GROMACS .gro file of C-alpha atoms in nm:
model
  249
    1MET     CA    1  -8.064  -8.217 -19.142
    2GLY     CA    2  -7.706  -8.262 -19.233
    3PHE     CA    3  -7.456  -8.555 -19.287
    4GLU     CA    4  -7.240  -8.438 -19.004
    5GLY     CA    5  -6.984  -8.723 -18.933
    6LYS     CA    6  -7.051  -8.879 -19.279
    7LEU     CA    7  -6.728  -9.066 -19.373
    8SER     CA    8  -6.497  -8.927 -19.631
    9GLU     CA    9  -6.323  -9.131 -19.895
   10GLU     CA   10  -6.024  -9.117 -19.687
   11ASP     CA   11  -6.200  -9.236 -19.385
   12ILE     CA   12  -6.340  -9.519 -19.588
   13ALA     CA   13  -6.028  -9.622 -19.724
   14GLU     CA   14  -5.882  -9.630 -19.363
   15LEU     CA   15  -6.164  -9.830 -19.231
   16ASP     CA   16  -6.123 -10.061 -19.522
   17GLY     CA   17  -5.740 -10.107 -19.435
   18TYR     CA   18  -5.826 -10.218 -19.092
   19LEU     CA   19  -6.093 -10.485 -19.189
   20SER     CA   20  -5.901 -10.625 -19.461
   21ALA     CA   21  -5.598 -10.668 -19.238
   22ALA     CA   22  -5.785 -10.948 -19.055
   23PRO     CA   23  -5.722 -11.230 -19.249
   24ASN     CA   24  -6.038 -11.463 -19.330
   25GLY     CA   25  -6.260 -11.229 -19.142
   26ARG     CA   26  -6.628 -11.241 -19.189
   27ILE     CA   27  -6.637 -10.854 -19.235
   28GLY     CA   28  -6.337 -10.801 -19.432
   29SER     CA   29  -6.419 -10.490 -19.638
   30VAL     CA   30  -6.607 -10.162 -19.614
   31HIS     CA   31  -6.856 -10.328 -19.831
   32ALA     CA   32  -6.957 -10.601 -19.600
   33MET     CA   33  -6.943 -10.368 -19.330
   34ASP     CA   34  -7.204 -10.136 -19.497
   35GLY     CA   35  -7.434 -10.461 -19.552
   36LEU     CA   36  -7.408 -10.536 -19.192
   37ILE     CA   37  -7.486 -10.187 -19.085
   38THR     CA   38  -7.781 -10.163 -19.321
   39ALA     CA   39  -7.941 -10.482 -19.181
   40LEU     CA   40  -7.891 -10.335 -18.819
   41VAL     CA   41  -8.037 -10.022 -18.913
   42CYS     CA   42  -8.339 -10.193 -19.049
   43THR     CA   43  -8.396 -10.425 -18.785
   44PRO     CA   44  -8.705 -10.322 -18.560
   45ASP     CA   45  -8.642 -10.194 -18.213
   46PRO     CA   46  -8.474 -10.312 -18.011
   47ARG     CA   47  -8.184 -10.319 -18.251
   48PRO     CA   48  -7.853 -10.500 -18.169
   49SER     CA   49  -7.620 -10.325 -17.923
   50PRO     CA   50  -7.269 -10.198 -18.025
   51ASP     CA   51  -7.131 -10.453 -17.832
   52GLU     CA   52  -7.330 -10.712 -18.037
   53TYR     CA   53  -7.244 -10.594 -18.393
   54LEU     CA   54  -6.879 -10.478 -18.316
   55SER     CA   55  -6.825 -10.855 -18.195
   56VAL     CA   56  -6.918 -10.933 -18.555
   57LEU     CA   57  -6.644 -10.727 -18.687
   58HIS     CA   58  -6.381 -10.890 -18.472
   59GLU     CA   59  -6.505 -11.240 -18.578
   60ASN     CA   60  -6.238 -11.408 -18.747
   61THR     CA   61  -6.151 -11.772 -18.858
   62SER     CA   62  -5.788 -11.724 -18.803
   63GLY     CA   63  -5.824 -11.638 -18.434
   64GLY     CA   64  -5.952 -11.307 -18.402
   65PHE     CA   65  -5.907 -10.951 -18.537
   66VAL     CA   66  -5.584 -10.791 -18.409
   67LEU     CA   67  -5.550 -10.448 -18.272
   68ARG     CA   68  -5.234 -10.269 -18.208
   69ASP     CA   69  -5.344 -10.059 -17.929
   70ALA     CA   70  -5.641  -9.902 -17.768
   71HIS     CA   71  -5.614  -9.616 -17.989
   72GLU     CA   72  -5.666  -9.793 -18.266
   73ALA     CA   73  -5.959  -9.995 -18.131
   74GLN     CA   74  -6.112  -9.658 -18.041
   75ARG     CA   75  -6.063  -9.515 -18.384
   76ILE     CA   76  -6.229  -9.814 -18.568
   77ALA     CA   77  -6.548  -9.780 -18.332
   78GLU     CA   78  -6.546  -9.427 -18.417
   79LEU     CA   79  -6.552  -9.488 -18.770
   80VAL     CA   80  -6.823  -9.743 -18.757
   81ALA     CA   81  -7.042  -9.523 -18.541
   82ARG     CA   82  -7.005  -9.265 -18.775
   83HIS     CA   83  -7.120  -9.473 -19.082
   84TYR     CA   84  -7.404  -9.631 -18.864
   85GLN     CA   85  -7.532  -9.290 -18.806
   86SER     CA   86  -7.494  -9.194 -19.168
   87VAL     CA   87  -7.677  -9.506 -19.303
   88LEU     CA   88  -7.928  -9.468 -19.054
   89ARG     CA   89  -7.997  -9.106 -19.161
   90SER     CA   90  -7.997  -9.175 -19.531
   91ILE     CA   91  -8.217  -9.489 -19.526
   92ARG     CA   92  -8.459  -9.295 -19.261
   93GLU     CA   93  -8.514  -9.006 -19.537
   94GLY     CA   94  -8.438  -9.183 -19.852
   95PHE     CA   95  -8.221  -8.918 -19.948
   96GLU     CA   96  -8.070  -8.583 -19.799
   97VAL     CA   97  -8.008  -8.233 -19.936
   98ILE     CA   98  -7.670  -8.111 -19.829
   99ASN     CA   99  -7.591  -7.750 -19.955
  100GLY     CA  100  -7.860  -7.768 -20.224
  101GLU     CA  101  -7.714  -8.139 -20.346
  102VAL     CA  102  -7.967  -8.441 -20.328
  103LEU     CA  103  -7.785  -8.719 -20.175
  104TYR     CA  104  -7.983  -9.040 -20.220
  105TYR     CA  105  -7.933  -9.355 -20.012
  106GLU     CA  106  -7.731  -9.630 -20.211
  107PRO     CA  107  -7.577  -9.950 -20.059
  108LEU     CA  108  -7.203  -9.938 -20.091
  109PHE     CA  109  -7.156 -10.214 -20.329
  110ASP     CA  110  -6.819 -10.301 -20.492
  111GLN     CA  111  -6.787 -10.192 -20.863
  112ASP     CA  112  -6.496 -10.257 -21.137
  113ASP     CA  113  -6.383  -9.997 -21.377
  114GLY     CA  114  -6.642 -10.113 -21.619
  115GLY     CA  115  -6.948 -10.032 -21.415
  116ASN     CA  116  -7.012 -10.391 -21.319
  117VAL     CA  117  -7.174 -10.435 -20.975
  118PHE     CA  118  -7.065 -10.700 -20.719
  119ALA     CA  119  -7.308 -10.724 -20.450
  120GLU     CA  120  -7.195 -11.052 -20.302
  121THR     CA  121  -6.969 -10.929 -20.031
  122TRP     CA  122  -7.214 -10.665 -19.909
  123PHE     CA  123  -7.497 -10.911 -19.906
  124GLY     CA  124  -7.275 -11.128 -19.692
  125GLY     CA  125  -7.239 -10.852 -19.444
  126PHE     CA  126  -7.595 -10.801 -19.443
  127LEU     CA  127  -7.681 -11.165 -19.382
  128ALA     CA  128  -7.442 -11.129 -19.091
  129GLY     CA  129  -7.646 -10.855 -18.933
  130ALA     CA  130  -7.985 -11.011 -19.001
  131ARG     CA  131  -7.846 -11.330 -18.821
  132LEU     CA  132  -7.840 -11.129 -18.497
  133ARG     CA  133  -8.213 -11.101 -18.508
  134PRO     CA  134  -8.317 -11.433 -18.701
  135ASP     CA  135  -8.675 -11.403 -18.565
  136VAL     CA  136  -8.738 -11.085 -18.752
  137TRP     CA  137  -8.550 -11.149 -19.079
  138ASP     CA  138  -8.596 -11.521 -19.148
  139TRP     CA  139  -8.932 -11.493 -19.318
  140ARG     CA  140  -8.800 -11.224 -19.553
  141PHE     CA  141  -8.556 -11.445 -19.700
  142LYS     CA  142  -8.790 -11.762 -19.705
  143GLY     CA  143  -9.028 -11.550 -19.874
  144SER     CA  144  -9.434 -11.503 -19.798
  145GLU     CA  145  -9.709 -11.734 -19.877
  146ASP     CA  146  -9.876 -11.469 -20.020
  147ARG     CA  147  -9.832 -11.504 -20.407
  148ASP     CA  148  -9.921 -11.097 -20.419
  149TYR     CA  149  -9.644 -11.006 -20.204
  150LYS     CA  150  -9.346 -10.821 -20.387
  151ASN     CA  151  -9.034 -10.887 -20.181
  152PRO     CA  152  -8.849 -10.573 -20.127
  153LEU     CA  153  -8.535 -10.794 -20.129
  154ASP     CA  154  -8.592 -10.949 -20.484
  155PRO     CA  155  -8.355 -10.659 -20.670
  156LEU     CA  156  -8.079 -10.709 -20.423
  157VAL     CA  157  -8.110 -11.119 -20.484
  158GLN     CA  158  -8.106 -11.062 -20.852
  159LEU     CA  159  -7.781 -10.871 -20.827
  160VAL     CA  160  -7.629 -11.136 -20.600
  161THR     CA  161  -7.715 -11.431 -20.803
  162GLN     CA  162  -7.686 -11.275 -21.156
  163PRO     CA  163  -7.475 -11.490 -21.411
  164ALA     CA  164  -7.108 -11.460 -21.370
  165ARG     CA  165  -6.899 -11.294 -21.604
  166GLY     CA  166  -6.561 -11.384 -21.760
  167PRO     CA  167  -6.403 -11.707 -21.785
  168GLY     CA  168  -6.596 -12.010 -21.656
  169SER     CA  169  -6.951 -11.862 -21.679
  170ASN     CA  170  -7.247 -12.021 -21.817
  171PRO     CA  171  -7.254 -11.967 -22.165
  172ASP     CA  172  -7.633 -12.019 -22.168
  173LYS     CA  173  -7.703 -11.744 -21.933
  174ASP     CA  174  -7.601 -11.391 -22.048
  175PRO     CA  175  -7.477 -11.176 -21.780
  176LEU     CA  176  -7.687 -10.849 -21.699
  177SER     CA  177  -7.606 -10.543 -21.865
  178VAL     CA  178  -7.435 -10.261 -21.674
  179GLU     CA  179  -7.769 -10.067 -21.729
  180GLU     CA  180  -7.970 -10.351 -21.595
  181GLN     CA  181  -7.732 -10.373 -21.290
  182ASP     CA  182  -7.759 -10.005 -21.220
  183LYS     CA  183  -8.129 -10.019 -21.223
  184LEU     CA  184  -8.132 -10.307 -20.986
  185TRP     CA  185  -7.879 -10.133 -20.759
  186VAL     CA  186  -8.149  -9.832 -20.738
  187GLN     CA  187  -8.434 -10.067 -20.707
  188ALA     CA  188  -8.237 -10.264 -20.417
  189ALA     CA  189  -8.201  -9.940 -20.242
  190ILE     CA  190  -8.573  -9.858 -20.243
  191GLY     CA  191  -8.624 -10.204 -20.126
  192ILE     CA  192  -8.408 -10.145 -19.835
  193CYS     CA  193  -8.576  -9.825 -19.760
  194ASP     CA  194  -8.907  -9.978 -19.774
  195ILE     CA  195  -8.807 -10.258 -19.520
  196TYR     CA  196  -8.697  -9.992 -19.295
  197ARG     CA  197  -9.033  -9.811 -19.307
  198ASP     CA  198  -9.238 -10.169 -19.268
  199ASN     CA  199  -9.005 -10.221 -18.962
  200HIS     CA  200  -9.027  -9.872 -18.823
  201PRO     CA  201  -9.403  -9.751 -18.911
  202GLU     CA  202  -9.349  -9.436 -18.683
  203VAL     CA  203  -9.111  -9.282 -18.904
  204ARG     CA  204  -9.258  -9.025 -19.150
  205PRO     CA  205  -9.245  -9.116 -19.506
  206PRO     CA  206  -8.946  -8.903 -19.707
  207LYS     CA  207  -9.065  -8.611 -19.908
  208PRO     CA  208  -8.976  -8.618 -20.287
  209ALA     CA  209  -8.659  -8.407 -20.398
  210ALA     CA  210  -8.738  -8.078 -20.535
  211HIS     CA  211  -8.550  -8.151 -20.855
  212VAL     CA  212  -8.680  -8.514 -20.908
  213GLU     CA  213  -8.933  -8.488 -21.175
  214THR     CA  214  -9.221  -8.728 -21.210
  215GLY     CA  215  -9.387  -8.868 -21.530
  216THR     CA  216  -9.240  -9.010 -21.824
  217TYR     CA  217  -8.892  -8.892 -21.907
  218ILE     CA  218  -8.821  -8.793 -22.263
  219ARG     CA  219  -8.445  -8.761 -22.359
  220ASP     CA  220  -8.406  -8.456 -22.558
  221THR     CA  221  -8.003  -8.443 -22.524
  222PRO     CA  222  -7.757  -8.699 -22.676
  223LYS     CA  223  -7.686  -8.990 -22.461
  224VAL     CA  224  -7.463  -8.931 -22.155
  225GLY     CA  225  -7.184  -9.166 -22.043
  226ARG     CA  226  -7.234  -9.289 -21.697
  227ASN     CA  227  -6.924  -9.160 -21.557
  228ASP     CA  228  -6.983  -8.812 -21.741
  229PRO     CA  229  -7.065  -8.509 -21.531
  230CYS     CA  230  -7.447  -8.503 -21.499
  231PRO     CA  231  -7.592  -8.249 -21.755
  232CYS     CA  232  -7.814  -8.116 -21.478
  233GLY     CA  233  -7.515  -7.945 -21.336
  234SER     CA  234  -7.481  -8.101 -20.987
  235GLY     CA  235  -7.142  -8.155 -21.055
  236ARG     CA  236  -7.196  -8.536 -20.987
  237LYS     CA  237  -7.129  -8.822 -21.217
  238TYR     CA  238  -7.415  -8.887 -21.433
  239LYS     CA  239  -7.452  -9.241 -21.284
  240LYS     CA  240  -7.477  -9.107 -20.938
  241CYS     CA  241  -7.731  -8.823 -21.000
  242CYS     CA  242  -8.023  -8.808 -21.263
  243ALA     CA  243  -7.945  -9.185 -21.402
  244ARG     CA  244  -8.116  -9.282 -21.091
  245ARG     CA  245  -8.424  -9.120 -21.184
  246GLU     CA  246  -8.412  -9.304 -21.524
  247ALA     CA  247  -8.335  -9.636 -21.372
  248VAL     CA  248  -8.667  -9.648 -21.167
  249LYS     CA  249  -8.883  -9.553 -21.470
   0.00000   0.00000   0.00000
């Protein structure tokens, strides 16, 4: 299975430009759009129709999402549809192997140059998608009465509610380290895939990727920087490759 139609970085920048051009729009960035689409993908069948979720993209407190012409409207719909299918494939399988490279599912959170994760915008889009089917989502946000139930959304909520950084932050609460944020990012992705499989039991569970080892991980090389090339030789940044394996240990 391939990633035909997966958005390129240029496509993502183009779509972000369209979304951010709508002042005060509910879905004002690709991060929020990715959250919206993720909720739609994880919703049990029948999922919201394109007309329903495209209407959320167009909602705007300043009077509406303004499109210059029919071509622009078609282009936005095409980019959103391609991203929808890409998110669906990656969540359904948990990962994809493209030309020998393992591509794991991961939410499109915002991140600064220091590696800090900002999940609030993404979560806002996710909530907008969940609100289209509140009858199947409300209980996950309210929590289960079963004390032994481990909510798959917990890592995501921890990222969203982590102590603020910088001026005005609470001095009594230490912000999460970049490593802690990375671990929650991976756990949030796993939780989202678990919710999808809960809601779509007919979907076969993913097979583990061939190069992902199990058991205790023992470092036998110097520590690798998060933005350094991964020592496994994949050509990807360490944080996008084998660091994911370490994060869930």
